[in-house]
């Protein structure tokens, strides 16, 4: 029986996902363009790395690590303490796109994921502009 591969499988599983998340937060730490969203995060990004990895694992169709440990993600509610507008959304997206490019995610998968990420990032906006 053939079945469609999940984005998690297309990406290559846990190890490439870990690499992507690490690059994402390394870039957020390094690049002046992402300083605005970096300062919303805690000084130590270890927890952010662990949680985004666990969340994306399930979100991409792999093991539901985040839900197993923390229950429903309720991502929008969890982002309400941080003022997120179009600028923050766009910085988050640019950082993720750069991380996908630099970790060698296949161009077609990258385009599909960018579209899916945009939906989630846009939904996180909570600041009147
Ligand atoms: C739109 C711009 C975004 C900004 C500015 C932003 C910022 C933040 C901040 C400041 C935190 C709390 C610090 C932390 O727990 O490390 C956080 C947590 C988190 N974010 Fe975002 N985020 C954005 C979009 C997204 C998107 C698109 C996703 C998923 C695709 C995501 C997934 C998460 C997860 C899983 C957590 C941990 C939640 C928890 O506390 O359990 N974020 N984000």
PDB file of C-alpha atoms and ligand atoms in Angstrom:
ATOM      1  CA  UNK A   1       0.000   0.000   0.000  1.00  0.00           C
ATOM      2  CA  UNK A   2       1.260   3.398  -0.941  1.00  0.00           C
ATOM      3  CA  UNK A   3       0.395   6.423   1.143  1.00  0.00           C
ATOM      4  CA  UNK A   4       1.234  10.080   0.928  1.00  0.00           C
ATOM      5  CA  UNK A   5       4.368  11.060   2.815  1.00  0.00           C
ATOM      6  CA  UNK A   6       3.896  13.574   5.593  1.00  0.00           C
ATOM      7  CA  UNK A   7       5.849  16.858   5.564  1.00  0.00           C
ATOM      8  CA  UNK A   8       7.740  15.406   8.564  1.00  0.00           C
ATOM      9  CA  UNK A   9       8.879  12.462   6.433  1.00  0.00           C
ATOM     10  CA  UNK A  10       9.654  14.702   3.446  1.00  0.00           C
ATOM     11  CA  UNK A  11      11.855  16.812   5.686  1.00  0.00           C
ATOM     12  CA  UNK A  12      13.718  13.677   6.792  1.00  0.00           C
ATOM     13  CA  UNK A  13      12.408  13.227  10.331  1.00  0.00           C
ATOM     14  CA  UNK A  14      13.617  14.308  13.759  1.00  0.00           C
ATOM     15  CA  UNK A  15      17.237  15.077  13.010  1.00  0.00           C
ATOM     16  CA  UNK A  16      16.725  17.584  10.142  1.00  0.00           C
ATOM     17  CA  UNK A  17      13.844  19.114  12.114  1.00  0.00           C
ATOM     18  CA  UNK A  18      16.135  19.627  15.111  1.00  0.00           C
ATOM     19  CA  UNK A  19      18.694  21.238  12.807  1.00  0.00           C
ATOM     20  CA  UNK A  20      16.054  23.564  11.345  1.00  0.00           C
ATOM     21  CA  UNK A  21      14.804  24.698  14.757  1.00  0.00           C
ATOM     22  CA  UNK A  22      18.350  25.258  16.011  1.00  0.00           C
ATOM     23  CA  UNK A  23      19.246  27.315  12.954  1.00  0.00           C
ATOM     24  CA  UNK A  24      16.018  29.312  13.338  1.00  0.00           C
ATOM     25  CA  UNK A  25      16.904  30.368  16.902  1.00  0.00           C
ATOM     26  CA  UNK A  26      20.602  30.839  16.094  1.00  0.00           C
ATOM     27  CA  UNK A  27      19.588  33.271  13.342  1.00  0.00           C
ATOM     28  CA  UNK A  28      17.123  35.016  15.623  1.00  0.00           C
ATOM     29  CA  UNK A  29      20.006  35.527  18.031  1.00  0.00           C
ATOM     30  CA  UNK A  30      22.502  36.662  15.400  1.00  0.00           C
ATOM     31  CA  UNK A  31      20.724  38.709  12.759  1.00  0.00           C
ATOM     32  CA  UNK A  32      19.921  42.360  13.491  1.00  0.00           C
ATOM     33  CA  UNK A  33      16.809  42.015  11.285  1.00  0.00           C
ATOM     34  CA  UNK A  34      15.306  39.675  13.901  1.00  0.00           C
ATOM     35  CA  UNK A  35      16.260  41.677  16.992  1.00  0.00           C
ATOM     36  CA  UNK A  36      12.662  42.890  17.390  1.00  0.00           C
ATOM     37  CA  UNK A  37      11.313  39.365  17.897  1.00  0.00           C
ATOM     38  CA  UNK A  38      14.450  38.139  19.679  1.00  0.00           C
ATOM     39  CA  UNK A  39      13.822  40.579  22.512  1.00  0.00           C
ATOM     40  CA  UNK A  40      10.335  39.151  23.102  1.00  0.00           C
ATOM     41  CA  UNK A  41      11.969  35.808  23.969  1.00  0.00           C
ATOM     42  CA  UNK A  42      13.777  34.795  27.157  1.00  0.00           C
ATOM     43  CA  UNK A  43      17.545  35.345  27.401  1.00  0.00           C
ATOM     44  CA  UNK A  44      18.095  31.589  27.338  1.00  0.00           C
ATOM     45  CA  UNK A  45      16.503  30.070  24.237  1.00  0.00           C
ATOM     46  CA  UNK A  46      16.890  26.420  25.322  1.00  0.00           C
ATOM     47  CA  UNK A  47      13.238  26.066  26.269  1.00  0.00           C
ATOM     48  CA  UNK A  48      12.080  27.832  23.113  1.00  0.00           C
ATOM     49  CA  UNK A  49      14.159  25.426  21.009  1.00  0.00           C
ATOM     50  CA  UNK A  50      12.783  22.375  22.795  1.00  0.00           C
ATOM     51  CA  UNK A  51       9.177  23.514  22.563  1.00  0.00           C
ATOM     52  CA  UNK A  52       9.257  24.581  18.918  1.00  0.00           C
ATOM     53  CA  UNK A  53      10.885  21.249  18.009  1.00  0.00           C
ATOM     54  CA  UNK A  54       8.195  19.294  19.862  1.00  0.00           C
ATOM     55  CA  UNK A  55       5.393  21.408  18.428  1.00  0.00           C
ATOM     56  CA  UNK A  56       6.596  21.229  14.820  1.00  0.00           C
ATOM     57  CA  UNK A  57       7.072  17.459  15.079  1.00  0.00           C
ATOM     58  CA  UNK A  58       3.307  17.040  15.471  1.00  0.00           C
ATOM     59  CA  UNK A  59       2.364  19.980  13.247  1.00  0.00           C
ATOM     60  CA  UNK A  60       4.291  18.415  10.350  1.00  0.00           C
ATOM     61  CA  UNK A  61       2.596  15.041  10.790  1.00  0.00           C
ATOM     62  CA  UNK A  62       5.224  13.320  12.936  1.00  0.00           C
ATOM     63  CA  UNK A  63       5.064  12.276  16.608  1.00  0.00           C
ATOM     64  CA  UNK A  64       2.807  14.571  18.664  1.00  0.00           C
ATOM     65  CA  UNK A  65       5.505  15.343  21.221  1.00  0.00           C
ATOM     66  CA  UNK A  66       4.220  18.727  22.337  1.00  0.00           C
ATOM     67  CA  UNK A  67       0.622  17.558  22.915  1.00  0.00           C
ATOM     68  CA  UNK A  68       1.830  14.453  24.806  1.00  0.00           C
ATOM     69  CA  UNK A  69       3.741  16.625  27.222  1.00  0.00           C
ATOM     70  CA  UNK A  70       1.788  19.869  27.445  1.00  0.00           C
ATOM     71  CA  UNK A  71      -1.687  19.063  26.071  1.00  0.00           C
ATOM     72  CA  UNK A  72      -3.450  21.257  23.527  1.00  0.00           C
ATOM     73  CA  UNK A  73      -0.970  23.784  22.097  1.00  0.00           C
ATOM     74  CA  UNK A  74      -3.454  26.726  22.178  1.00  0.00           C
ATOM     75  CA  UNK A  75      -0.770  28.632  20.351  1.00  0.00           C
ATOM     76  CA  UNK A  76      -2.717  31.834  19.872  1.00  0.00           C
ATOM     77  CA  UNK A  77      -3.530  32.079  23.578  1.00  0.00           C
ATOM     78  CA  UNK A  78       0.098  31.345  24.488  1.00  0.00           C
ATOM     79  CA  UNK A  79       1.244  34.233  22.286  1.00  0.00           C
ATOM     80  CA  UNK A  80      -1.168  36.794  23.735  1.00  0.00           C
ATOM     81  CA  UNK A  81       1.387  38.084  26.277  1.00  0.00           C
ATOM     82  CA  UNK A  82       3.572  39.223  23.347  1.00  0.00           C
ATOM     83  CA  UNK A  83       2.580  42.105  21.077  1.00  0.00           C
ATOM     84  CA  UNK A  84       2.576  40.559  17.598  1.00  0.00           C
ATOM     85  CA  UNK A  85       1.734  42.641  14.548  1.00  0.00           C
ATOM     86  CA  UNK A  86       2.588  42.392  10.854  1.00  0.00           C
ATOM     87  CA  UNK A  87       6.229  43.370  11.483  1.00  0.00           C
ATOM     88  CA  UNK A  88       6.742  40.585  14.045  1.00  0.00           C
ATOM     89  CA  UNK A  89       4.936  38.074  11.825  1.00  0.00           C
ATOM     90  CA  UNK A  90       7.091  39.025   8.847  1.00  0.00           C
ATOM     91  CA  UNK A  91      10.320  38.825  10.876  1.00  0.00           C
ATOM     92  CA  UNK A  92       9.351  35.366  12.183  1.00  0.00           C
ATOM     93  CA  UNK A  93       8.608  34.236   8.608  1.00  0.00           C
ATOM     94  CA  UNK A  94      11.854  35.675   7.203  1.00  0.00           C
ATOM     95  CA  UNK A  95      13.832  33.963   9.960  1.00  0.00           C
ATOM     96  CA  UNK A  96      12.145  30.609   9.276  1.00  0.00           C
ATOM     97  CA  UNK A  97      12.591  30.920   5.496  1.00  0.00           C
ATOM     98  CA  UNK A  98      16.276  31.733   5.958  1.00  0.00           C
ATOM     99  CA  UNK A  99      16.671  28.773   8.326  1.00  0.00           C
ATOM    100  CA  UNK A 100      14.981  26.438   5.804  1.00  0.00           C
ATOM    101  CA  UNK A 101      17.287  27.674   3.024  1.00  0.00           C
ATOM    102  CA  UNK A 102      20.430  27.378   5.119  1.00  0.00           C
ATOM    103  CA  UNK A 103      19.634  23.873   6.332  1.00  0.00           C
ATOM    104  CA  UNK A 104      18.991  22.689   2.783  1.00  0.00           C
ATOM    105  CA  UNK A 105      15.254  22.028   2.864  1.00  0.00           C
ATOM    106  CA  UNK A 106      14.161  21.086  -0.647  1.00  0.00           C
ATOM    107  CA  UNK A 107      12.806  24.087  -2.598  1.00  0.00           C
ATOM    108  CA  UNK A 108       9.331  22.628  -3.223  1.00  0.00           C
ATOM    109  CA  UNK A 109       8.908  21.566   0.385  1.00  0.00           C
ATOM    110  CA  UNK A 110      10.202  24.972   1.483  1.00  0.00           C
ATOM    111  CA  UNK A 111       7.567  26.764  -0.580  1.00  0.00           C
ATOM    112  CA  UNK A 112       4.765  24.566   0.763  1.00  0.00           C
ATOM    113  CA  UNK A 113       5.944  24.972   4.355  1.00  0.00           C
ATOM    114  CA  UNK A 114       6.345  28.737   3.970  1.00  0.00           C
ATOM    115  CA  UNK A 115       2.698  28.938   2.963  1.00  0.00           C
ATOM    116  CA  UNK A 116       1.582  26.790   5.898  1.00  0.00           C
ATOM    117  CA  UNK A 117       3.792  28.716   8.358  1.00  0.00           C
ATOM    118  CA  UNK A 118       2.353  31.979   7.103  1.00  0.00           C
ATOM    119  CA  UNK A 119      -1.171  30.860   7.998  1.00  0.00           C
ATOM    120  CA  UNK A 120      -0.110  30.091  11.561  1.00  0.00           C
ATOM    121  CA  UNK A 121       2.064  33.199  11.943  1.00  0.00           C
ATOM    122  CA  UNK A 122      -0.687  35.471  10.628  1.00  0.00           C
ATOM    123  CA  UNK A 123      -3.180  33.898  13.028  1.00  0.00           C
ATOM    124  CA  UNK A 124      -0.850  34.839  15.902  1.00  0.00           C
ATOM    125  CA  UNK A 125      -1.269  38.581  15.268  1.00  0.00           C
ATOM    126  CA  UNK A 126      -2.860  40.211  18.298  1.00  0.00           C
ATOM    127  CA  UNK A 127      -1.905  43.890  17.996  1.00  0.00           C
ATOM    128  CA  UNK A 128      -4.143  46.544  16.444  1.00  0.00           C
ATOM    129  CA  UNK A 129      -2.319  48.445  13.694  1.00  0.00           C
TER     130      UNK A 129
HETATM  131  C1  LIG B   1       4.288  35.528  14.415  1.00  0.00           C
HETATM  132  C2  LIG B   1       5.376  35.819  15.096  1.00  0.00           C
HETATM  133  C3  LIG B   1       5.769  35.076  16.356  1.00  0.00           C
HETATM  134  C4  LIG B   1       6.378  35.638  17.433  1.00  0.00           C
HETATM  135  C5  LIG B   1       6.820  37.091  17.573  1.00  0.00           C
HETATM  136  C6  LIG B   1       6.535  34.579  18.437  1.00  0.00           C
HETATM  137  C7  LIG B   1       7.089  34.750  19.683  1.00  0.00           C
HETATM  138  C8  LIG B   1       7.064  33.828  20.703  1.00  0.00           C
HETATM  139  C9  LIG B   1       7.468  34.072  22.058  1.00  0.00           C
HETATM  140  C10 LIG B   1       7.986  35.393  22.598  1.00  0.00           C
HETATM  141  C11 LIG B   1       7.284  32.930  22.756  1.00  0.00           C
HETATM  142  C12 LIG B   1       7.513  32.708  24.268  1.00  0.00           C
HETATM  143  C13 LIG B   1       8.899  32.380  24.580  1.00  0.00           C
HETATM  144  C14 LIG B   1       9.180  30.929  24.582  1.00  0.00           C
HETATM  145  O1  LIG B   1       8.340  30.091  25.022  1.00  0.00           O
HETATM  146  O2  LIG B   1      10.278  30.607  24.165  1.00  0.00           O
HETATM  147  C15 LIG B   1       6.771  31.935  21.822  1.00  0.00           C
HETATM  148  C16 LIG B   1       6.478  30.635  22.155  1.00  0.00           C
HETATM  149  C17 LIG B   1       6.155  29.672  21.231  1.00  0.00           C
HETATM  150  N1  LIG B   1       5.945  29.861  19.895  1.00  0.00           N
HETATM  151 FE1  LIG B   1       5.989  31.619  18.929  1.00  0.00          FE
HETATM  152  N2  LIG B   1       6.045  33.413  17.933  1.00  0.00           N
HETATM  153  C18 LIG B   1       5.548  33.655  16.673  1.00  0.00           C
HETATM  154  C19 LIG B   1       5.014  32.740  15.814  1.00  0.00           C
HETATM  155  C20 LIG B   1       4.989  31.379  16.038  1.00  0.00           C
HETATM  156  C21 LIG B   1       4.619  30.387  15.069  1.00  0.00           C
HETATM  157  C22 LIG B   1       4.196  30.698  13.630  1.00  0.00           C
HETATM  158  C23 LIG B   1       4.749  29.169  15.679  1.00  0.00           C
HETATM  159  C24 LIG B   1       4.508  27.800  15.133  1.00  0.00           C
HETATM  160  C25 LIG B   1       4.497  27.501  13.858  1.00  0.00           C
HETATM  161  C26 LIG B   1       5.180  29.396  17.041  1.00  0.00           C
HETATM  162  C27 LIG B   1       5.395  28.429  17.990  1.00  0.00           C
HETATM  163  C28 LIG B   1       5.658  28.647  19.322  1.00  0.00           C
HETATM  164  C29 LIG B   1       5.678  27.621  20.351  1.00  0.00           C
HETATM  165  C30 LIG B   1       5.417  26.133  20.150  1.00  0.00           C
HETATM  166  C31 LIG B   1       5.976  28.265  21.550  1.00  0.00           C
HETATM  167  C32 LIG B   1       6.084  27.628  22.932  1.00  0.00           C
HETATM  168  C33 LIG B   1       4.708  27.722  23.582  1.00  0.00           C
HETATM  169  C34 LIG B   1       4.719  27.250  25.031  1.00  0.00           C
HETATM  170  O3  LIG B   1       4.953  28.073  25.921  1.00  0.00           O
HETATM  171  O4  LIG B   1       4.503  26.067  25.270  1.00  0.00           O
HETATM  172  N3  LIG B   1       5.325  30.751  17.215  1.00  0.00           N
HETATM  173  N4  LIG B   1       6.655  32.507  20.590  1.00  0.00           N
END
